[in-house]
Tab-separated table of N, CA and C in Angstrom:
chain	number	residue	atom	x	y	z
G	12	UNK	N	-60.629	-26.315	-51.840
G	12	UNK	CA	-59.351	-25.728	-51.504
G	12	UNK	C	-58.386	-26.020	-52.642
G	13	UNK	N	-57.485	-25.590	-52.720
G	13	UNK	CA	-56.738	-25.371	-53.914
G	13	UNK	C	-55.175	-24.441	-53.515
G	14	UNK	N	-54.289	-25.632	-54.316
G	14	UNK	CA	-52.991	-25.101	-53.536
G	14	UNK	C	-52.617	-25.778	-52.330
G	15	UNK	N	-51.675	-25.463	-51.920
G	15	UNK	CA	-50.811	-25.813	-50.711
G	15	UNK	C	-50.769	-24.826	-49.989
G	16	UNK	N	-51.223	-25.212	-48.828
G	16	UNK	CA	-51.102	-23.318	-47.775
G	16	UNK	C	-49.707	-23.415	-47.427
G	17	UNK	N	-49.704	-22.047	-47.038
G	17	UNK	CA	-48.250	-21.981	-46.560
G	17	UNK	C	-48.200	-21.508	-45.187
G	18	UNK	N	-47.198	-22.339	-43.913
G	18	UNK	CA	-47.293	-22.056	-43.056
G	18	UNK	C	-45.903	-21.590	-42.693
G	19	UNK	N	-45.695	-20.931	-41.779
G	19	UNK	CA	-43.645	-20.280	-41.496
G	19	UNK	C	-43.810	-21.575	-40.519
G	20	UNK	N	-42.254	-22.472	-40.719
G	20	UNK	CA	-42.244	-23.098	-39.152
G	20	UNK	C	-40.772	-22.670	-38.539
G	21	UNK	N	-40.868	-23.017	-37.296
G	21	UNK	CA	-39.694	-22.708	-36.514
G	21	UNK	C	-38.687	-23.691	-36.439
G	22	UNK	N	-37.390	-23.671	-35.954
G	22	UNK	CA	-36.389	-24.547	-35.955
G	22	UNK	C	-37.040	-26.097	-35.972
G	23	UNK	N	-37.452	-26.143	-34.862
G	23	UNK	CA	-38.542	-27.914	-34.022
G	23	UNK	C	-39.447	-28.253	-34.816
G	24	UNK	N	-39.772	-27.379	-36.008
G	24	UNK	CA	-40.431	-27.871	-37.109
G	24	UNK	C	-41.781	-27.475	-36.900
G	25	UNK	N	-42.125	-26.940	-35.560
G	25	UNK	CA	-43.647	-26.175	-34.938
G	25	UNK	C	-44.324	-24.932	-36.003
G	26	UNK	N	-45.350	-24.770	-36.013
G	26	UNK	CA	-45.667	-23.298	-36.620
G	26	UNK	C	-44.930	-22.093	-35.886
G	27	UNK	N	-44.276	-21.457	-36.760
G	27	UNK	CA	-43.677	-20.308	-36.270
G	27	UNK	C	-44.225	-19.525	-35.169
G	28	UNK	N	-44.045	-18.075	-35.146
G	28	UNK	CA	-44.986	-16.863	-34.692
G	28	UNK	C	-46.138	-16.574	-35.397
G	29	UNK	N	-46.032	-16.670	-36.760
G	29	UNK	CA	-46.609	-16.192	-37.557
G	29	UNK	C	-47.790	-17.080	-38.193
G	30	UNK	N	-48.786	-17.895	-36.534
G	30	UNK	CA	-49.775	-18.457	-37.033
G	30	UNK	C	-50.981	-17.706	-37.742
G	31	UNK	N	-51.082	-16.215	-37.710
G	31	UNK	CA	-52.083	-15.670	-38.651
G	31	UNK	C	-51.893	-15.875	-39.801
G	32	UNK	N	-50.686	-16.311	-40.421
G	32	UNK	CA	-50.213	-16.618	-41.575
G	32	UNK	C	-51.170	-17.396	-42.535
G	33	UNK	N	-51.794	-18.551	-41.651
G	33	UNK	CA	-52.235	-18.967	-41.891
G	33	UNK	C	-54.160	-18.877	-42.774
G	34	UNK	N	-54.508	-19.749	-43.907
G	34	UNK	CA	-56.394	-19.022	-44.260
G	34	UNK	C	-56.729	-19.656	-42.963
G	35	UNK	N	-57.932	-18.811	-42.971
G	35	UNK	CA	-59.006	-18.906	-41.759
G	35	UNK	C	-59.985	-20.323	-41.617
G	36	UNK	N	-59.818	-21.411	-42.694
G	36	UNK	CA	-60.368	-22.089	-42.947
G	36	UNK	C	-60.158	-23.587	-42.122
G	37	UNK	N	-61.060	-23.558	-41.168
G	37	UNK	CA	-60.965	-24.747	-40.560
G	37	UNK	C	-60.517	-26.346	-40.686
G	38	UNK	N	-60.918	-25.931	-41.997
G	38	UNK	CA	-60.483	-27.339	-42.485
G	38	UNK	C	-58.787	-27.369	-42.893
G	39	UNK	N	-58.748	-26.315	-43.587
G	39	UNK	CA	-57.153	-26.011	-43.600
G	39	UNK	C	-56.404	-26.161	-42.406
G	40	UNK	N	-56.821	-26.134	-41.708
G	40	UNK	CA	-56.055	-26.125	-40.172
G	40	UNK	C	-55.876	-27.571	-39.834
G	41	UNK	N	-56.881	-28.271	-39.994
G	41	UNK	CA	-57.055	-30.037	-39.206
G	41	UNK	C	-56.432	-30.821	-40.671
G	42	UNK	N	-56.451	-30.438	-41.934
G	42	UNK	CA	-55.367	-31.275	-42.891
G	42	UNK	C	-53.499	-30.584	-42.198
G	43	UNK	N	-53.446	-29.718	-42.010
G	43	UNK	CA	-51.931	-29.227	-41.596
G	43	UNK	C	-51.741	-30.202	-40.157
G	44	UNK	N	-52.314	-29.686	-39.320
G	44	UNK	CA	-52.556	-30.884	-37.965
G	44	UNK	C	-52.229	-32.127	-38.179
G	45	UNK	N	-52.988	-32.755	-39.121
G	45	UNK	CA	-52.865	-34.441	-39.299
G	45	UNK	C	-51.489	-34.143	-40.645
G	46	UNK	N	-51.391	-33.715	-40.856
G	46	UNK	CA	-50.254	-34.308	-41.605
G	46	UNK	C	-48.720	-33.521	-40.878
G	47	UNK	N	-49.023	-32.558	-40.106
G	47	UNK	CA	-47.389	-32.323	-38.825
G	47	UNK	C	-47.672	-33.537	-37.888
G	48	UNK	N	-48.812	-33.739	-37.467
G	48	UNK	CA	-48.365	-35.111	-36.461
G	48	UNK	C	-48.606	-36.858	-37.026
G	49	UNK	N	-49.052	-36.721	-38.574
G	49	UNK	CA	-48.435	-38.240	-39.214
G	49	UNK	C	-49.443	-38.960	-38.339
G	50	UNK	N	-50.917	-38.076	-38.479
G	50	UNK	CA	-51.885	-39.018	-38.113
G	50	UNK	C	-52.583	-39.497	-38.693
G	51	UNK	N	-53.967	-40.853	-38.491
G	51	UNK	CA	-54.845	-40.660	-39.312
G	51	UNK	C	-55.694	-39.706	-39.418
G	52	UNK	N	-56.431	-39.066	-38.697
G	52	UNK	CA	-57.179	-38.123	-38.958
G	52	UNK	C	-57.302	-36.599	-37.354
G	53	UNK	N	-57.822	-36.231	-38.041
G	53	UNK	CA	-58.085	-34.453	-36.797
G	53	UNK	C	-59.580	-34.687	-37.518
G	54	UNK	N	-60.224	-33.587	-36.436
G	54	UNK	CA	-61.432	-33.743	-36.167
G	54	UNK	C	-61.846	-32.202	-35.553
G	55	UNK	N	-63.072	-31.383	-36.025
G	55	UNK	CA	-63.562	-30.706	-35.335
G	55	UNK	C	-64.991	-30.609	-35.039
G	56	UNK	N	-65.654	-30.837	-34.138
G	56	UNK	CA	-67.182	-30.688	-33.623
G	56	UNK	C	-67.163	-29.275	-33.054
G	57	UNK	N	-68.259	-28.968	-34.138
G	57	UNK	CA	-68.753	-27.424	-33.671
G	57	UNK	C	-70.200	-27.924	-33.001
G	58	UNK	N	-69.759	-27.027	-31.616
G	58	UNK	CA	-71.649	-26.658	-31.102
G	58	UNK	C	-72.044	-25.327	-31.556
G	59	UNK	N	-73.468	-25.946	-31.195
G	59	UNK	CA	-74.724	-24.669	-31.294
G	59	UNK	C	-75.299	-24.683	-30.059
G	60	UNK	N	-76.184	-23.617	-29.597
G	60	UNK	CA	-76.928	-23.657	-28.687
G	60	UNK	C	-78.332	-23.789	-28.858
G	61	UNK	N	-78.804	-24.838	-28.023
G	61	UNK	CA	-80.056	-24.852	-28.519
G	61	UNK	C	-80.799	-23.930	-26.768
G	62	UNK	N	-82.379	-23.649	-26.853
G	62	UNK	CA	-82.428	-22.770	-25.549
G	62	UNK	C	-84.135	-23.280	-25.688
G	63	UNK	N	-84.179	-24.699	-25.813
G	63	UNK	CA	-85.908	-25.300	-25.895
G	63	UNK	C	-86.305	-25.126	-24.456
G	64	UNK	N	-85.791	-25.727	-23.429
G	64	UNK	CA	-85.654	-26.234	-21.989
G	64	UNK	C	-85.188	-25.248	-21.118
G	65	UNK	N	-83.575	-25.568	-21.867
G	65	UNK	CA	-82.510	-24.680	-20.725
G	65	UNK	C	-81.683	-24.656	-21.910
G	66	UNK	N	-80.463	-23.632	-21.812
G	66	UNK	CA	-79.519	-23.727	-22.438
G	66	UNK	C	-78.723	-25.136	-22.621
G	67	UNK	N	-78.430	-25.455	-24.163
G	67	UNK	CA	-77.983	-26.743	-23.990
G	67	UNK	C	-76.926	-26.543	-25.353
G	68	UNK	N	-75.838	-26.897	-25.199
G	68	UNK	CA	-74.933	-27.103	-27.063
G	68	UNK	C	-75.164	-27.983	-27.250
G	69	UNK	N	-74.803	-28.365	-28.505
G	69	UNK	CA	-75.180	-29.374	-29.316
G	69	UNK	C	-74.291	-29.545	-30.295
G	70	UNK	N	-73.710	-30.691	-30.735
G	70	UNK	CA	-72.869	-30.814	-32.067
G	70	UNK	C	-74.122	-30.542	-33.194
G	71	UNK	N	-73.276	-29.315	-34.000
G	71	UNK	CA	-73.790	-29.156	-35.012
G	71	UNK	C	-73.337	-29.052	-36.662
G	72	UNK	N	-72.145	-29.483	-36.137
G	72	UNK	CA	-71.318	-29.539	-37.643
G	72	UNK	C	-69.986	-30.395	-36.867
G	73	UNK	N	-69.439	-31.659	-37.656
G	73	UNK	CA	-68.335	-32.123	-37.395
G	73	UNK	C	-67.668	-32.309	-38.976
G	74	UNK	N	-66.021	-31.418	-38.444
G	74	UNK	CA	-65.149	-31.043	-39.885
G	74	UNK	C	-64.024	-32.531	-39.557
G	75	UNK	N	-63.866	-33.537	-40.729
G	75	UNK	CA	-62.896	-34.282	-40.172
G	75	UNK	C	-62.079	-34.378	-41.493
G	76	UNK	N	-60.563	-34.346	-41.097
G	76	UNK	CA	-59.548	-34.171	-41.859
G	76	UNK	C	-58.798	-35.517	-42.008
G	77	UNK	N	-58.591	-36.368	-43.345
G	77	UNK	CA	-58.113	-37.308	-43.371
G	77	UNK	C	-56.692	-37.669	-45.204
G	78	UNK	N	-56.543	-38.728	-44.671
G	78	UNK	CA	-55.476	-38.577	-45.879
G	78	UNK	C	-56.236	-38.121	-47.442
G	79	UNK	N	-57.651	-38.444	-47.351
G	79	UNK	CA	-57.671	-37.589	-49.297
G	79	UNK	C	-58.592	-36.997	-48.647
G	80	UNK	N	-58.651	-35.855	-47.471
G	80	UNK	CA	-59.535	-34.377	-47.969
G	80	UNK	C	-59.772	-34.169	-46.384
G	81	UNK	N	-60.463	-33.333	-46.713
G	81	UNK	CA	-61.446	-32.889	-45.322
G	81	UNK	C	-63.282	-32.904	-45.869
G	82	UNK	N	-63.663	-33.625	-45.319
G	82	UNK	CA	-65.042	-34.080	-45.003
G	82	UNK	C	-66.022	-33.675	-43.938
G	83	UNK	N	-67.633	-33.202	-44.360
G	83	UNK	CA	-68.219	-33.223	-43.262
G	83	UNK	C	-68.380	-35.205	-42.603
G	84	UNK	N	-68.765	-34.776	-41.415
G	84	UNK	CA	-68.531	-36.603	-41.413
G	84	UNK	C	-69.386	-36.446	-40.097
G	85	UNK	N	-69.363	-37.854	-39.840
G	85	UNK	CA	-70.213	-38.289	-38.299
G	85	UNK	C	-71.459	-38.017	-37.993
G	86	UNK	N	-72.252	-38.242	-39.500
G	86	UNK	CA	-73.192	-36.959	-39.855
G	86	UNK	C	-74.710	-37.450	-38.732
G	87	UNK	N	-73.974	-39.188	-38.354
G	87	UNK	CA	-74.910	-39.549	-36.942
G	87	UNK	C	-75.325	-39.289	-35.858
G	88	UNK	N	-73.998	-38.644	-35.438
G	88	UNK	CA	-73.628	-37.465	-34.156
G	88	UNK	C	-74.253	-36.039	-34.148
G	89	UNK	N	-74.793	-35.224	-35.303
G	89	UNK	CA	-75.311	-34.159	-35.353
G	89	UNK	C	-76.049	-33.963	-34.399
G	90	UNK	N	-76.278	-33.433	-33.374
G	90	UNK	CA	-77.510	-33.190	-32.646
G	90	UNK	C	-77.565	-33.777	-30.993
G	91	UNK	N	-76.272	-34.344	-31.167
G	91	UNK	CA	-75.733	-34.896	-30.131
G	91	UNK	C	-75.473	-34.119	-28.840
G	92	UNK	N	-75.610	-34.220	-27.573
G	92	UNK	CA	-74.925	-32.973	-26.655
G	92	UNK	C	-73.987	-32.362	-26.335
G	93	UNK	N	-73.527	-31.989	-25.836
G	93	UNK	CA	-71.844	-31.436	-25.665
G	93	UNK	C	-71.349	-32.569	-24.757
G	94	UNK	N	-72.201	-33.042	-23.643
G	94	UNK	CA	-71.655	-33.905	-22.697
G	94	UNK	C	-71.518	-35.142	-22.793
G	95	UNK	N	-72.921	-35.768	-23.795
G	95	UNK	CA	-72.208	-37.031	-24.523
G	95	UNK	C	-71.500	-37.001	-25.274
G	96	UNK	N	-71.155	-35.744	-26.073
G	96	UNK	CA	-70.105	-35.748	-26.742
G	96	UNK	C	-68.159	-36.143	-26.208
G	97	UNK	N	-68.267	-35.318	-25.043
G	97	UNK	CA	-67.346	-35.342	-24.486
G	97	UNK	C	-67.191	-36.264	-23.304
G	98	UNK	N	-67.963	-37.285	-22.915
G	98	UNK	CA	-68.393	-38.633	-22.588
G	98	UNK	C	-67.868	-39.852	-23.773
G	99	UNK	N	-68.378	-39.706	-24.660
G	99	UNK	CA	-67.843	-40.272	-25.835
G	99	UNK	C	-66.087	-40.117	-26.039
G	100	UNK	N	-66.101	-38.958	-26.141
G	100	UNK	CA	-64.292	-38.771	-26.257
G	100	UNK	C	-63.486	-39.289	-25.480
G	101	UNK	N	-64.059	-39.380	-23.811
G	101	UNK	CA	-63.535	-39.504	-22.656
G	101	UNK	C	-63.353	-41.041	-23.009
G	102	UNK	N	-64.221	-41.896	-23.232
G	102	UNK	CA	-64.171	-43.234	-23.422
G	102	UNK	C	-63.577	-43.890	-24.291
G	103	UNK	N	-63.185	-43.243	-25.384
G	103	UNK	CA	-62.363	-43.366	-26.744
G	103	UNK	C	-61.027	-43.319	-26.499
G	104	UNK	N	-60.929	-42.026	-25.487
G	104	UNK	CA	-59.093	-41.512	-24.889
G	104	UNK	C	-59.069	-42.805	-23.918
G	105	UNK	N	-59.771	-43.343	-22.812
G	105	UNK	CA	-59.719	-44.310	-22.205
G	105	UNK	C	-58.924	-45.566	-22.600
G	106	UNK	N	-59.789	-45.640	-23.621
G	106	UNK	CA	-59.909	-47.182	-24.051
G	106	UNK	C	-58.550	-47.212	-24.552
G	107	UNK	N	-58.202	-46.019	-25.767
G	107	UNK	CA	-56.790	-46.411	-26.494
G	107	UNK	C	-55.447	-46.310	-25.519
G	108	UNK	N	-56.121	-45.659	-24.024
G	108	UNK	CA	-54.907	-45.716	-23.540
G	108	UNK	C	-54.573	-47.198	-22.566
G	109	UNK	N	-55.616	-48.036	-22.656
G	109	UNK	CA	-55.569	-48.945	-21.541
G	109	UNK	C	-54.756	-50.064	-22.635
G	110	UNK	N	-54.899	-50.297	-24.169
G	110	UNK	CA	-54.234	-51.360	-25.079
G	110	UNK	C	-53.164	-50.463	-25.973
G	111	UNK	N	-52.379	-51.539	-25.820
G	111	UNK	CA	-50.845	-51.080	-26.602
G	111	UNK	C	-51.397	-51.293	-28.584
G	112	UNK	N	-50.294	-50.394	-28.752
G	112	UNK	CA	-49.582	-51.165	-30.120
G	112	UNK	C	-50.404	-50.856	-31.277
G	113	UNK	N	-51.843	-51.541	-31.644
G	113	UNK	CA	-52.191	-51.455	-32.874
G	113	UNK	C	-53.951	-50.700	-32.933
G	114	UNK	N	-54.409	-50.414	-31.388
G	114	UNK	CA	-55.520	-49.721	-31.362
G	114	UNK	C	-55.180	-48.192	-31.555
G	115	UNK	N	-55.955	-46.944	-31.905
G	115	UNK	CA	-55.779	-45.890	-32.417
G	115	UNK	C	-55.407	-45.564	-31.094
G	116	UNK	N	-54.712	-44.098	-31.006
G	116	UNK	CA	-54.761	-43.209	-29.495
G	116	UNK	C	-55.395	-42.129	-30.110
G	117	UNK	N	-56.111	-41.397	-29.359
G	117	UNK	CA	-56.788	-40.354	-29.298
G	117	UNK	C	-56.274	-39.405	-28.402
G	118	UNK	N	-56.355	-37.554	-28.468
G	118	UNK	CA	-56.255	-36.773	-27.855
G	118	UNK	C	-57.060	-35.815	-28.072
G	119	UNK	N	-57.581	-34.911	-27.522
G	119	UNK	CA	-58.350	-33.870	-28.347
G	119	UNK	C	-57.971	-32.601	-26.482
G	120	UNK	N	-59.275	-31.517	-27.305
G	120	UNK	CA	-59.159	-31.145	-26.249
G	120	UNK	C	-60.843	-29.709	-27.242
G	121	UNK	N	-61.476	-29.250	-25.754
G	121	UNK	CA	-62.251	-28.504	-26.539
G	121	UNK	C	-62.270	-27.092	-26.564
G	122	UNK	N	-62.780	-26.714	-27.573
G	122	UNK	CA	-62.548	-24.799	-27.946
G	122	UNK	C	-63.742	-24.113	-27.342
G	123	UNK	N	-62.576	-22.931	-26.981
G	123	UNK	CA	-63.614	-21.585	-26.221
G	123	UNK	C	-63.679	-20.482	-27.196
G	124	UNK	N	-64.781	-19.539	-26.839
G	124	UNK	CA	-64.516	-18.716	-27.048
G	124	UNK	C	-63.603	-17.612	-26.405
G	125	UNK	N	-63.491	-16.223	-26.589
G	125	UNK	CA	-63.038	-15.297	-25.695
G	125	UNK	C	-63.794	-14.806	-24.536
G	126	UNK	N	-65.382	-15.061	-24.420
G	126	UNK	CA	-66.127	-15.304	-22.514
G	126	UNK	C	-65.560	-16.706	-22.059
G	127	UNK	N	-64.999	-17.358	-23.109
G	127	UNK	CA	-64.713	-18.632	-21.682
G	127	UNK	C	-65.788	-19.623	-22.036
G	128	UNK	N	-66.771	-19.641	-23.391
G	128	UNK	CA	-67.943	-20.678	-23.599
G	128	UNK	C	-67.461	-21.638	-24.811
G	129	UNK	N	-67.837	-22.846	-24.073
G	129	UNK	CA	-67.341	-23.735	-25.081
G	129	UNK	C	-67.815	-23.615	-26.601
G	130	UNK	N	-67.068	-24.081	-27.703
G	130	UNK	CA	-68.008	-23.728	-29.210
G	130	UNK	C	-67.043	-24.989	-29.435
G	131	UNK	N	-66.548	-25.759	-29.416
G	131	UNK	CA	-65.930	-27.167	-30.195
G	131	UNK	C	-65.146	-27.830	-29.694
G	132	UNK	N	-64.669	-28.921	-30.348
G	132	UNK	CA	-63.417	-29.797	-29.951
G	132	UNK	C	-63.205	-30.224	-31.298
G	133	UNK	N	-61.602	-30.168	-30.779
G	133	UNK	CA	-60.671	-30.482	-31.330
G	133	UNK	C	-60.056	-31.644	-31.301
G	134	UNK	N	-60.073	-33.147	-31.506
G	134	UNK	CA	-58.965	-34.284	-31.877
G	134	UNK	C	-58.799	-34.636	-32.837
G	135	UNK	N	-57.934	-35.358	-32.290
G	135	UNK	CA	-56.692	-35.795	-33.114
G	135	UNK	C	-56.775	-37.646	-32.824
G	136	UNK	N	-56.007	-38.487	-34.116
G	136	UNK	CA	-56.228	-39.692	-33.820
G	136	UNK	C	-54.705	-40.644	-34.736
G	137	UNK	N	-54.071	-41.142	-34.217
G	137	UNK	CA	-52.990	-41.703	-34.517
G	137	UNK	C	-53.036	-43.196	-34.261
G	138	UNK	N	-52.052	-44.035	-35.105
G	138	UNK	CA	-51.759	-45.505	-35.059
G	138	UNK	C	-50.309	-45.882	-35.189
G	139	UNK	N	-49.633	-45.118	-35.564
G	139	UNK	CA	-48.210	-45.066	-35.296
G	139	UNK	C	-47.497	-45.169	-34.591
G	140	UNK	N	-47.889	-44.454	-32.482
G	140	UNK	CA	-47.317	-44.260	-32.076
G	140	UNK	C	-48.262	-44.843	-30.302
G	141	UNK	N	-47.268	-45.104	-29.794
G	141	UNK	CA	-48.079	-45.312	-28.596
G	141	UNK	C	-48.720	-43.838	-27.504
G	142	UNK	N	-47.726	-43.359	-27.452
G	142	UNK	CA	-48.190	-41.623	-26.838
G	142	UNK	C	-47.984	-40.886	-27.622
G	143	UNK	N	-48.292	-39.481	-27.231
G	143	UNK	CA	-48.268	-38.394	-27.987
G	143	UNK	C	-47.409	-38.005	-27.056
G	144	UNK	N	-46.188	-37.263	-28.012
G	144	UNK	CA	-45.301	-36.774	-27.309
G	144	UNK	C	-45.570	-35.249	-26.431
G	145	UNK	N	-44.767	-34.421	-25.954
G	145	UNK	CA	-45.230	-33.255	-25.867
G	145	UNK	C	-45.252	-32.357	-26.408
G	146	UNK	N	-44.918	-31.859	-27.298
G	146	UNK	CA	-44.549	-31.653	-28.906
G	146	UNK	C	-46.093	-31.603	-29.671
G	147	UNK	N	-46.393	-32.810	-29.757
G	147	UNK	CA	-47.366	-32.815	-30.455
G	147	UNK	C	-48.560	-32.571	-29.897
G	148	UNK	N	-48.966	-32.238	-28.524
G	148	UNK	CA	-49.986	-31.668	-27.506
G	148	UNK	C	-49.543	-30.044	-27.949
G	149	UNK	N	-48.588	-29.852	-27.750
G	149	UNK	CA	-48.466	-27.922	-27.837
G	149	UNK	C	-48.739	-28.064	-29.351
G	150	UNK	N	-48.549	-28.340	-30.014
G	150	UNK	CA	-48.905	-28.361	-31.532
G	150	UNK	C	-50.586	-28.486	-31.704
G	151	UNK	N	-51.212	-29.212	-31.054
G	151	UNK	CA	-51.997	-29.204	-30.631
G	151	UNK	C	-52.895	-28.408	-30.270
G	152	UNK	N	-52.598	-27.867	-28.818
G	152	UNK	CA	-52.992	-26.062	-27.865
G	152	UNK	C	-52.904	-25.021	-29.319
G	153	UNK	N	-51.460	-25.068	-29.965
G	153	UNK	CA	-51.766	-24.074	-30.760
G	153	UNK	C	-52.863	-23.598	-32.188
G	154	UNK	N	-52.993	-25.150	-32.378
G	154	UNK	CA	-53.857	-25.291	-33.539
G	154	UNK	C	-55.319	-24.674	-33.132
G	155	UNK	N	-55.705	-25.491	-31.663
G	155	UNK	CA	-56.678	-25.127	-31.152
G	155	UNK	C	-56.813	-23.359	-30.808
G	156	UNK	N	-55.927	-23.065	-30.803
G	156	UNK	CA	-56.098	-21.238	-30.199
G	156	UNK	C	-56.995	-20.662	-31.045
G	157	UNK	N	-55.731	-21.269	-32.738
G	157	UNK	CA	-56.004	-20.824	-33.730
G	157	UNK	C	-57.446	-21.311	-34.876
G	158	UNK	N	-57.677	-22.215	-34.284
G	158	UNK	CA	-59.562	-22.413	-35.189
G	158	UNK	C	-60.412	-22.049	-34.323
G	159	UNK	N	-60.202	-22.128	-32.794
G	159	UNK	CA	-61.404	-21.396	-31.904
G	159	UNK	C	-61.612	-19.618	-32.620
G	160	UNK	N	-60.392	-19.418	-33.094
G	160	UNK	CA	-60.972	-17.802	-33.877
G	160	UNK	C	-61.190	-17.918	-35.057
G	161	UNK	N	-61.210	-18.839	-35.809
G	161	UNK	CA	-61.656	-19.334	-36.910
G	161	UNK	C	-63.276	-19.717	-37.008
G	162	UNK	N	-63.454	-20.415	-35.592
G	162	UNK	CA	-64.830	-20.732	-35.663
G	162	UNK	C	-65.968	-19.612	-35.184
G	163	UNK	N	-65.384	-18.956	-34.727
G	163	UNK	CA	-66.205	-17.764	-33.579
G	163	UNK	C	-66.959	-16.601	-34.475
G	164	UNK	N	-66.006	-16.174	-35.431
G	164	UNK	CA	-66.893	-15.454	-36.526
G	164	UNK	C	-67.881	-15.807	-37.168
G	165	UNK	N	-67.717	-17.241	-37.747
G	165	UNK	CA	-69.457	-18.039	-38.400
G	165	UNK	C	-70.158	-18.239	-37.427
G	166	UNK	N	-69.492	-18.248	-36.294
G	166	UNK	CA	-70.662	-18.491	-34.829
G	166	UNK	C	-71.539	-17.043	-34.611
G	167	UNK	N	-70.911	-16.319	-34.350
G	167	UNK	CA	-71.277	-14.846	-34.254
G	167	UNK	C	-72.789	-14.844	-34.909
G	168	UNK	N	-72.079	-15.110	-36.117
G	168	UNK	CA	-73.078	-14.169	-37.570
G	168	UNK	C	-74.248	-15.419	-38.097
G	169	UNK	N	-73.795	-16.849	-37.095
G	169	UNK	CA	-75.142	-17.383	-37.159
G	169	UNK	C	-76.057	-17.085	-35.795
G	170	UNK	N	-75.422	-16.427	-34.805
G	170	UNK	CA	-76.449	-16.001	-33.800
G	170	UNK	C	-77.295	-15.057	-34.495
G	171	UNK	N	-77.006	-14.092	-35.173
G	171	UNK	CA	-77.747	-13.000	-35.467
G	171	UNK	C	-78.941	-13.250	-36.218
């Protein structure tokens, strides 16, 4: 990547209207994310479907955005399920919310497509702050709208 993207923001400092504004590039999206909410890092796990058994997703690519870059990462987790995945998250959001002060907080939340089928998640991870305000959840929802259609086209055209 190269350059500084440019995003319109609104008065509250949010992305404008004009989130198409934005490249399509996932990773571009989770460096803008972590650096409007002054976190350590954003995070995206893409599934695949695997169909050995029964239909099952699977993490198959995790994009994580941190202060020098965006990285494939977690490259342990590949292959992982959707439900331990999101078992895992559940326990992570848990934990940072039960200790104050200097453990990370976590939020995420995961991406659909337009039928309504899951294809990723999205968090986010901070040390700054004890909650996430509400502010930074809709900042959040919106980011997420906007890479679930980001991700859906390489999804597409790797079904085929």
């Amino acid at each position: 990547m190269t350059g500084t993207p440019h995003v319109e923001r609104s008065r509250d400092g949010l992305p404008g209207e004009n989130l198409t504004a934005l490249p399509a590039e996932p990773g571009v999206y989770l460096l803008l994310l972590r650096s409007d909410l002054r976190a350590e890092r954003a995070y995206i796990a893409v599934y695949g479907v695997t169909e050995e058994f029964s239909v099952e997703y699977r993490v198959i690519n995790v994009l994580e955005a941190t202060k020098t870059g965006v990285v494939l990462s977690l490259q342990h987790l590949h292959g992982i399920g959707r439900s331990s995945w999101l078992q895992m998250e559940n326990n992570i959001r848990g934990t940072s919310s039960l200790f104050a002060d200097n453990l990370t907080k976590a939020y995420g939340m995961e991406l659909y497509d337009e039928q309504g089928m899951p294809i990723g998640y999205l968090g986010i991870e901070k040390t700054q702050e004890n909650v996430f305000a509400e502010q930074d959840i809709q900042l959040l929802r919106e980011t997420a709208e906007v890479v679930s259609a980001a991700i859906v086209k390489p999804l597409k055209q790797f079904k085929e």
